[in-house]
Short mmCIF file of C-alpha atoms and ligand atoms in Angstrom, two decimals:
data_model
loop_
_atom_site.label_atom_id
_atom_site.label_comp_id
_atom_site.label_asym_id
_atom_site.label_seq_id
_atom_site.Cartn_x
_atom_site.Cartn_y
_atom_site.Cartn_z
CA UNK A 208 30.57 -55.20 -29.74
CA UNK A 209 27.39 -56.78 -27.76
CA UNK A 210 26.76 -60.49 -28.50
CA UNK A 211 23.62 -62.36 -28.50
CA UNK A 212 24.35 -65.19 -26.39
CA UNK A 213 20.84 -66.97 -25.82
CA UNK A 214 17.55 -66.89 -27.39
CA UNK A 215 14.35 -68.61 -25.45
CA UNK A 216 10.45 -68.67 -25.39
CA UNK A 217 8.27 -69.59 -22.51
CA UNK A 218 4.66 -69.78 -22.49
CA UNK A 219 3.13 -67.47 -19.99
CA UNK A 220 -0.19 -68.35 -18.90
CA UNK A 221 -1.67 -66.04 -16.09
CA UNK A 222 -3.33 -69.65 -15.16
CA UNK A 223 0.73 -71.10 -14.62
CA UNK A 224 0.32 -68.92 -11.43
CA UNK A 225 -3.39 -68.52 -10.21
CA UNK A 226 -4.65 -72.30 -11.17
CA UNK A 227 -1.57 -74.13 -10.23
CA UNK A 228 -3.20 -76.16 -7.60
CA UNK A 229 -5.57 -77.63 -10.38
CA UNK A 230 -2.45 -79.07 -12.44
CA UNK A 231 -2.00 -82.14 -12.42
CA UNK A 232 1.09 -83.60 -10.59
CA UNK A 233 2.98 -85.07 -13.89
CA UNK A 234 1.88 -81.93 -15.68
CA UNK A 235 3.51 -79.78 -12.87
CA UNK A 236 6.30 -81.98 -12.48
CA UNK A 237 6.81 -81.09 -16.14
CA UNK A 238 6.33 -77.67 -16.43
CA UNK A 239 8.26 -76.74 -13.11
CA UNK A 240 11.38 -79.22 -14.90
CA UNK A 241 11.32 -77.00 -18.26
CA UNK A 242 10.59 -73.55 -16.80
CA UNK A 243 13.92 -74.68 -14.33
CA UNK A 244 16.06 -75.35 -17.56
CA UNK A 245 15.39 -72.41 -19.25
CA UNK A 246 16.23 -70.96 -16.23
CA UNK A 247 19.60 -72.82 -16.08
CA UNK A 248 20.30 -71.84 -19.72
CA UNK A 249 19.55 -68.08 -19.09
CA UNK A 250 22.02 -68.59 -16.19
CA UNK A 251 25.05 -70.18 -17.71
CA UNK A 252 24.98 -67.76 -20.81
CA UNK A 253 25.39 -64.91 -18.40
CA UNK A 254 23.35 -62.10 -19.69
CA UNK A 255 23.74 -58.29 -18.53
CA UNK A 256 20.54 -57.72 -20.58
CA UNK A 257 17.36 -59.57 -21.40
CA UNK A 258 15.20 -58.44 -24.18
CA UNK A 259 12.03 -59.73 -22.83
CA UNK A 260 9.32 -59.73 -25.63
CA UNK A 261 5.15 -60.03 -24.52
CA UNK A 262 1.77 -58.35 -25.52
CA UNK A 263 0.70 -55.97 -22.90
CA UNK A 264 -2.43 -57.43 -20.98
CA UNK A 265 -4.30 -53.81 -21.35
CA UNK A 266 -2.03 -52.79 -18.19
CA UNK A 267 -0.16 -49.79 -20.10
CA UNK A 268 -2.40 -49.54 -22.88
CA UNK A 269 -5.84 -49.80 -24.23
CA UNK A 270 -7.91 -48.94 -26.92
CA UNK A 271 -7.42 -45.20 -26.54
CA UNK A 272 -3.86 -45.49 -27.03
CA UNK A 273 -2.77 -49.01 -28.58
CA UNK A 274 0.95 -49.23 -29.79
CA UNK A 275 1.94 -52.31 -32.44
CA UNK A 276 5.31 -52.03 -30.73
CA UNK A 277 6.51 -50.54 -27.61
CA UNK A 278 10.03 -50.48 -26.34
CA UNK A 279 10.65 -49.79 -22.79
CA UNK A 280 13.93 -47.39 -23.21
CA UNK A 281 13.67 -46.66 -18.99
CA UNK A 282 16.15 -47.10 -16.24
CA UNK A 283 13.68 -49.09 -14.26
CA UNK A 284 10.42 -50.84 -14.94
CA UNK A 285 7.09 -51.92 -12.39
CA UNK A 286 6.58 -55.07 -11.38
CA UNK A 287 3.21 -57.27 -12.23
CA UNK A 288 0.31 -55.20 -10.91
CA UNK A 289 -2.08 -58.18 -11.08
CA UNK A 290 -3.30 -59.20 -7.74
CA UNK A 291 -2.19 -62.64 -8.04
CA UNK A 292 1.43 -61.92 -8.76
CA UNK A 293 1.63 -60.13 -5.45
CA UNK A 294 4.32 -62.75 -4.20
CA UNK A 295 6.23 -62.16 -7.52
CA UNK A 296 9.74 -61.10 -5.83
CA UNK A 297 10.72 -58.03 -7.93
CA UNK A 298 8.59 -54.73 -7.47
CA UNK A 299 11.12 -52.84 -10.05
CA UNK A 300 12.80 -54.45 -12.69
CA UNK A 301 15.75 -52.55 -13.74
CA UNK A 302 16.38 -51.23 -17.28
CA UNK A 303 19.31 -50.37 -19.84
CA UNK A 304 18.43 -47.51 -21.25
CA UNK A 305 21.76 -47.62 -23.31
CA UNK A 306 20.79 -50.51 -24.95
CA UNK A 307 16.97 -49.84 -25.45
CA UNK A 308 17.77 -45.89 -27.29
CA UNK A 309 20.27 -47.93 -29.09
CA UNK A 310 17.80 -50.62 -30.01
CA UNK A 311 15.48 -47.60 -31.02
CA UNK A 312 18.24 -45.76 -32.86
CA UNK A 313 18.39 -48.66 -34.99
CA UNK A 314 15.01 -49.28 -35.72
CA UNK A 315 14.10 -45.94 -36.42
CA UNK A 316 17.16 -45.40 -38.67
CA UNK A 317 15.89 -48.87 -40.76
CA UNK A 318 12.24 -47.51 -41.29
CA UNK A 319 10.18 -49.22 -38.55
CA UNK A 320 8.59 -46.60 -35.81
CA UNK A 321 7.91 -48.14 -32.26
CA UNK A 322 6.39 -46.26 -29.51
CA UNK A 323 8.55 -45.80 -26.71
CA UNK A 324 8.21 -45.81 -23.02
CA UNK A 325 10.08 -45.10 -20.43
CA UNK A 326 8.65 -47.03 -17.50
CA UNK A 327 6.28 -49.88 -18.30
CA UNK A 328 4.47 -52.20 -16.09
CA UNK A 329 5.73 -55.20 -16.88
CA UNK A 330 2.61 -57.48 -16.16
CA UNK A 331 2.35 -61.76 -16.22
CA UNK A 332 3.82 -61.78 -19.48
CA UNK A 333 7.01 -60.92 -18.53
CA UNK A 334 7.29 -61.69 -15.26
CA UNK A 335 5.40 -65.53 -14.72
CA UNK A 336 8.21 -66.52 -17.00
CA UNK A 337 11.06 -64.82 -15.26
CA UNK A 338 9.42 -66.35 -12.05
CA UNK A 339 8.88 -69.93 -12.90
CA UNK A 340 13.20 -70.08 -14.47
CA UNK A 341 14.13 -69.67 -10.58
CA UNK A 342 16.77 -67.39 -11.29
CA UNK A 343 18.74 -66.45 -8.99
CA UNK A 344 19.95 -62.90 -10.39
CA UNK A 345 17.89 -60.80 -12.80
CA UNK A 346 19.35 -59.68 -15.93
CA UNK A 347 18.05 -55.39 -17.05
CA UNK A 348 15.11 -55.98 -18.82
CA UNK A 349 14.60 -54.16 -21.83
CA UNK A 350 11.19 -55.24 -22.29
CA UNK A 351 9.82 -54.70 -25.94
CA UNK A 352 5.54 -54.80 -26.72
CA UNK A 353 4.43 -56.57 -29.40
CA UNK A 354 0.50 -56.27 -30.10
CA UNK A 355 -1.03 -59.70 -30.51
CA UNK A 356 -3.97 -58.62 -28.64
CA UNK A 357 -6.42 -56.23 -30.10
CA UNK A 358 -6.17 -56.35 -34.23
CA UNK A 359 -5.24 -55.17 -36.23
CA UNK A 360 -1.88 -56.70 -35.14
CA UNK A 361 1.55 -56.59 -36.95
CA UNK A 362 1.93 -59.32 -39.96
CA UNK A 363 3.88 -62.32 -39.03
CA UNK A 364 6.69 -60.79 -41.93
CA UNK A 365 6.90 -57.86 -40.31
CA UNK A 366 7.69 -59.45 -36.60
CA UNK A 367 10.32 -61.73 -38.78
CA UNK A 368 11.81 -58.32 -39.66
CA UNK A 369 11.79 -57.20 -35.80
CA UNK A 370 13.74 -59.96 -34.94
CA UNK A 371 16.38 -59.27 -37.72
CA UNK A 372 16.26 -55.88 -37.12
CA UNK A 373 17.01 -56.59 -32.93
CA UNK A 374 19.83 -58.71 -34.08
CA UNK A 375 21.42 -55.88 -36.17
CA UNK A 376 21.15 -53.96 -33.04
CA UNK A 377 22.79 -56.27 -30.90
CA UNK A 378 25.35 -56.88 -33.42
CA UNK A 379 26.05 -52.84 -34.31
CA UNK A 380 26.21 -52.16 -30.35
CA UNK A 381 29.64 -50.89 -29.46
CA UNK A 382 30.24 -51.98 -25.61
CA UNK A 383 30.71 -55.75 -24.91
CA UNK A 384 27.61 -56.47 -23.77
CA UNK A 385 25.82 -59.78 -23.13
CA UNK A 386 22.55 -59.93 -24.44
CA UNK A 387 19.88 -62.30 -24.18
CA UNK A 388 16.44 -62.83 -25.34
CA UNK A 389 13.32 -64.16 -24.20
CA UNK A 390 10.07 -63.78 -26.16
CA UNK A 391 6.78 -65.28 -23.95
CA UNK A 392 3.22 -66.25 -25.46
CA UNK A 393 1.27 -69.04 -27.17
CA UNK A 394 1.23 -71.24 -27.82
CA UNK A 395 -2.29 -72.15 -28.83
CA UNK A 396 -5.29 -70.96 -26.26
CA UNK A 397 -8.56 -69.39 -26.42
CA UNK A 398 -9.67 -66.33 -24.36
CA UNK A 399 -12.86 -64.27 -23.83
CA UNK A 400 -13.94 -65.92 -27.66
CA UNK A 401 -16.94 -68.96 -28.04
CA UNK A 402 -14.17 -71.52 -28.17
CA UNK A 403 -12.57 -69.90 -25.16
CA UNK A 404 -10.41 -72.66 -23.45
CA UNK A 405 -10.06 -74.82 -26.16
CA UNK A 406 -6.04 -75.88 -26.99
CA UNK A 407 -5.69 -76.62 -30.51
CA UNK A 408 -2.23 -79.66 -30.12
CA UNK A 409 -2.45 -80.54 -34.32
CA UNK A 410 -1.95 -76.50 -34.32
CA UNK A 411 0.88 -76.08 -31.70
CA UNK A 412 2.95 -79.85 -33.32
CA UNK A 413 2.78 -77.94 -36.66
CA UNK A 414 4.33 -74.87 -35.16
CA UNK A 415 6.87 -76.43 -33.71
CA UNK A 416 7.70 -78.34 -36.52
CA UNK A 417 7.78 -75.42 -38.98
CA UNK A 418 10.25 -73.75 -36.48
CA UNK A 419 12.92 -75.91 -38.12
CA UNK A 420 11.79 -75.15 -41.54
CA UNK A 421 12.91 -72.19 -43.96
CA UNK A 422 10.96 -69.11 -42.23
CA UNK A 423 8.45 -68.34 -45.14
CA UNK A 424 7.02 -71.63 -44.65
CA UNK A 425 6.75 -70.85 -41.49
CA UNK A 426 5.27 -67.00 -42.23
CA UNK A 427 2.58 -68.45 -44.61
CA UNK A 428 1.46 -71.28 -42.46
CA UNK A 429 0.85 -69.30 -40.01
CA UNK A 430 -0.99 -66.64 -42.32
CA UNK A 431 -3.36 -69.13 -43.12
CA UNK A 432 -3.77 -70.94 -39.94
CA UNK A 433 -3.43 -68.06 -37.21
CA UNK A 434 -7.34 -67.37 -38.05
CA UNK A 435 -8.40 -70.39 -37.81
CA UNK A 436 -7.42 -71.12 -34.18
CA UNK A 437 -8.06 -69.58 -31.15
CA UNK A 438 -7.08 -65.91 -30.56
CA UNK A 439 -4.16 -66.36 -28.26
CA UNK A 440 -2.30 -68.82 -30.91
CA UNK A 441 -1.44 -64.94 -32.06
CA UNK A 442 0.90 -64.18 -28.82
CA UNK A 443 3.26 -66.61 -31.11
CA UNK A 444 4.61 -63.06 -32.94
CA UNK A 445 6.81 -63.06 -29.79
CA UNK A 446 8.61 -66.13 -30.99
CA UNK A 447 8.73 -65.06 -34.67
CA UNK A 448 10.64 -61.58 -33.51
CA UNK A 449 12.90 -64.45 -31.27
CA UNK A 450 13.41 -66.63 -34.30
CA UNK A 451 14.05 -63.65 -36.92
CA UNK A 452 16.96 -62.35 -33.74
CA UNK A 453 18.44 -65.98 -33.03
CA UNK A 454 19.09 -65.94 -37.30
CA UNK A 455 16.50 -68.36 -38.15
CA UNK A 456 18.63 -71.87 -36.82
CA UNK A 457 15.28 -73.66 -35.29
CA UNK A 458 15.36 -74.23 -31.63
CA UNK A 459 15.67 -77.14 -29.30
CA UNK A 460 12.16 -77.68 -27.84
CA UNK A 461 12.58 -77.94 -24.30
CA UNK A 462 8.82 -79.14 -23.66
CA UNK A 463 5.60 -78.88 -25.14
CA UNK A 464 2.37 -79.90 -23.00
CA UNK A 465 -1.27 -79.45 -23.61
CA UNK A 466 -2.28 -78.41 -20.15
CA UNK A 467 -6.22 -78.14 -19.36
CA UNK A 468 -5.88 -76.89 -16.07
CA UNK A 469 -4.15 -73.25 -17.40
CA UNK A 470 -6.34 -74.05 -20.96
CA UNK A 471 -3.06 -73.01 -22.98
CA UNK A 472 -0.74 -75.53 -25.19
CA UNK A 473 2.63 -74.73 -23.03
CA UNK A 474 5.75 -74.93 -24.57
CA UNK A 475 9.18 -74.18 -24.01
CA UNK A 476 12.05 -73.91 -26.30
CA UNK A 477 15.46 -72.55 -26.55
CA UNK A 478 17.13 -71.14 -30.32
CA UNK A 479 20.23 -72.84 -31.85
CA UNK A 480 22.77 -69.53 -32.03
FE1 FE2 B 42 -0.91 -63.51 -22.95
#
């Protein structure tokens, strides 16, 4: 039987990488110290696969063909096409098939119907995370798509059921696999919208808060707030699938900062298993 044996979230920024010299020193100090311990985490637990869990950037998919989930069942996936991740040190990321059919097996057997692929490009989403843990050994990605990009966009229950449903997965898989998690987003920023830029903190300190809290509070908070905040608050999905896998336990936050200078509310946090 695979186990589940780690369950993070990382902020993902395309700013972390292309504004970096317009951070401040304490705030890079910061981020650089909490993107290195999720890094050590991920390390220590030992993974053979990483279910990595972003929104597409419109790099695999637009309007004319717009998934609400897509799970990447390929041996191998691309590397960031955006210019500024040329230095990024992976051009192919390899895959687990295995694990991904399995992972689709299961979904499709419990009623929900993602798209599949079988080679994505796996743009900043995935990969400024992977970059900024300083690992020293990629995990296979099995990288999963949520929407939280152009509505309409999955409910915040149904993501909750994702995550429950990926942890039946891991748990019904028959080889001894180590599997690990990382979902990438939010938290709050504001992009290509009149209050583009703006960080909402009062938004991001209730999140994290409500993390810890039975998971409908969390669900209808964030039904009532998500709309109220700035449109990339709704990347958090990816750490509602996380929470819903990692059985709901809260997480240790690792870091939060407001950062300016990449105009997202950064956080990092790791799930109690
Ligand atoms: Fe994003």
């Amino acid at each position: 039987m695979a186990s589940l044996v780690g369950v993070y979230a990382a902020s993902h920024g395309p700013l972390l990488v292309r504004e970096w010299a317009a951070v401040p020193e304490d705030q890079k100090e910061r981020l650089t110290a909490g993107f290195r311990e999720l890094g050590r985490r991920l390390a220590e637990a030992r993974p053979d696969v990483l279910i990595e869990i972003s929104p597409d950037h419109w790099v695999n998919f637009f309007l004319d063909n717009l998934p609400a989930v897509c799970i990447g069942v390929g041996e191998a996936h691309d590397g960031p096409p955006e210019p500024f991740l040329k230095e990024f040190p992976h051009r192919e990321l390899n895959g687990h098939p295995e694990f991904a059919q399995h992972l689709a097996r299961t979904a499709l057997d419990a009623g929900f119907e993602p798209a599949l692929s079988h080679r994505l490009k796996l743009d900043h989403g995935f990969c400024i995370p992977l970059w900024r843990m300083q690992l020293e050994r990629l995990p296979r990605i099995v990288p999963m798509v949520v929407n939280s990009i152009e509505p309409p966009l999955p409910s915040i229950a149904r993501c909750l059921a994702w995550g429950t449903l990926v942890r039946q997965a891991i748990q019904s898989y028959k080889e001894p696999l180590r599997v690990a998690l990382l979902a990438t987003g939010g938290l709050s920023h504001s992009i290509g919208e009149p209050t583009m830029g703006a960080i909402d903190e009062p938004f991001d300190r209730d999140c994290i808060r409500l993390f810890g809290s039975p998971a409908g509070k969390l669900v209808d908070y964030l039904h009532d707030n998500l709309p109220k905040t700035g449109n990339g608050a709704e990347e958090i999905r990816n750490w509602i699938v996380a929470h819903g896998a990692a059985g709901g336990r809260g997480f240790e936050l690792i870091d939060y900062l407001p950062v300016p200078a990449v105009i997202v509310g950064c956080a990092l946090a790791a799930w109690r298993l």
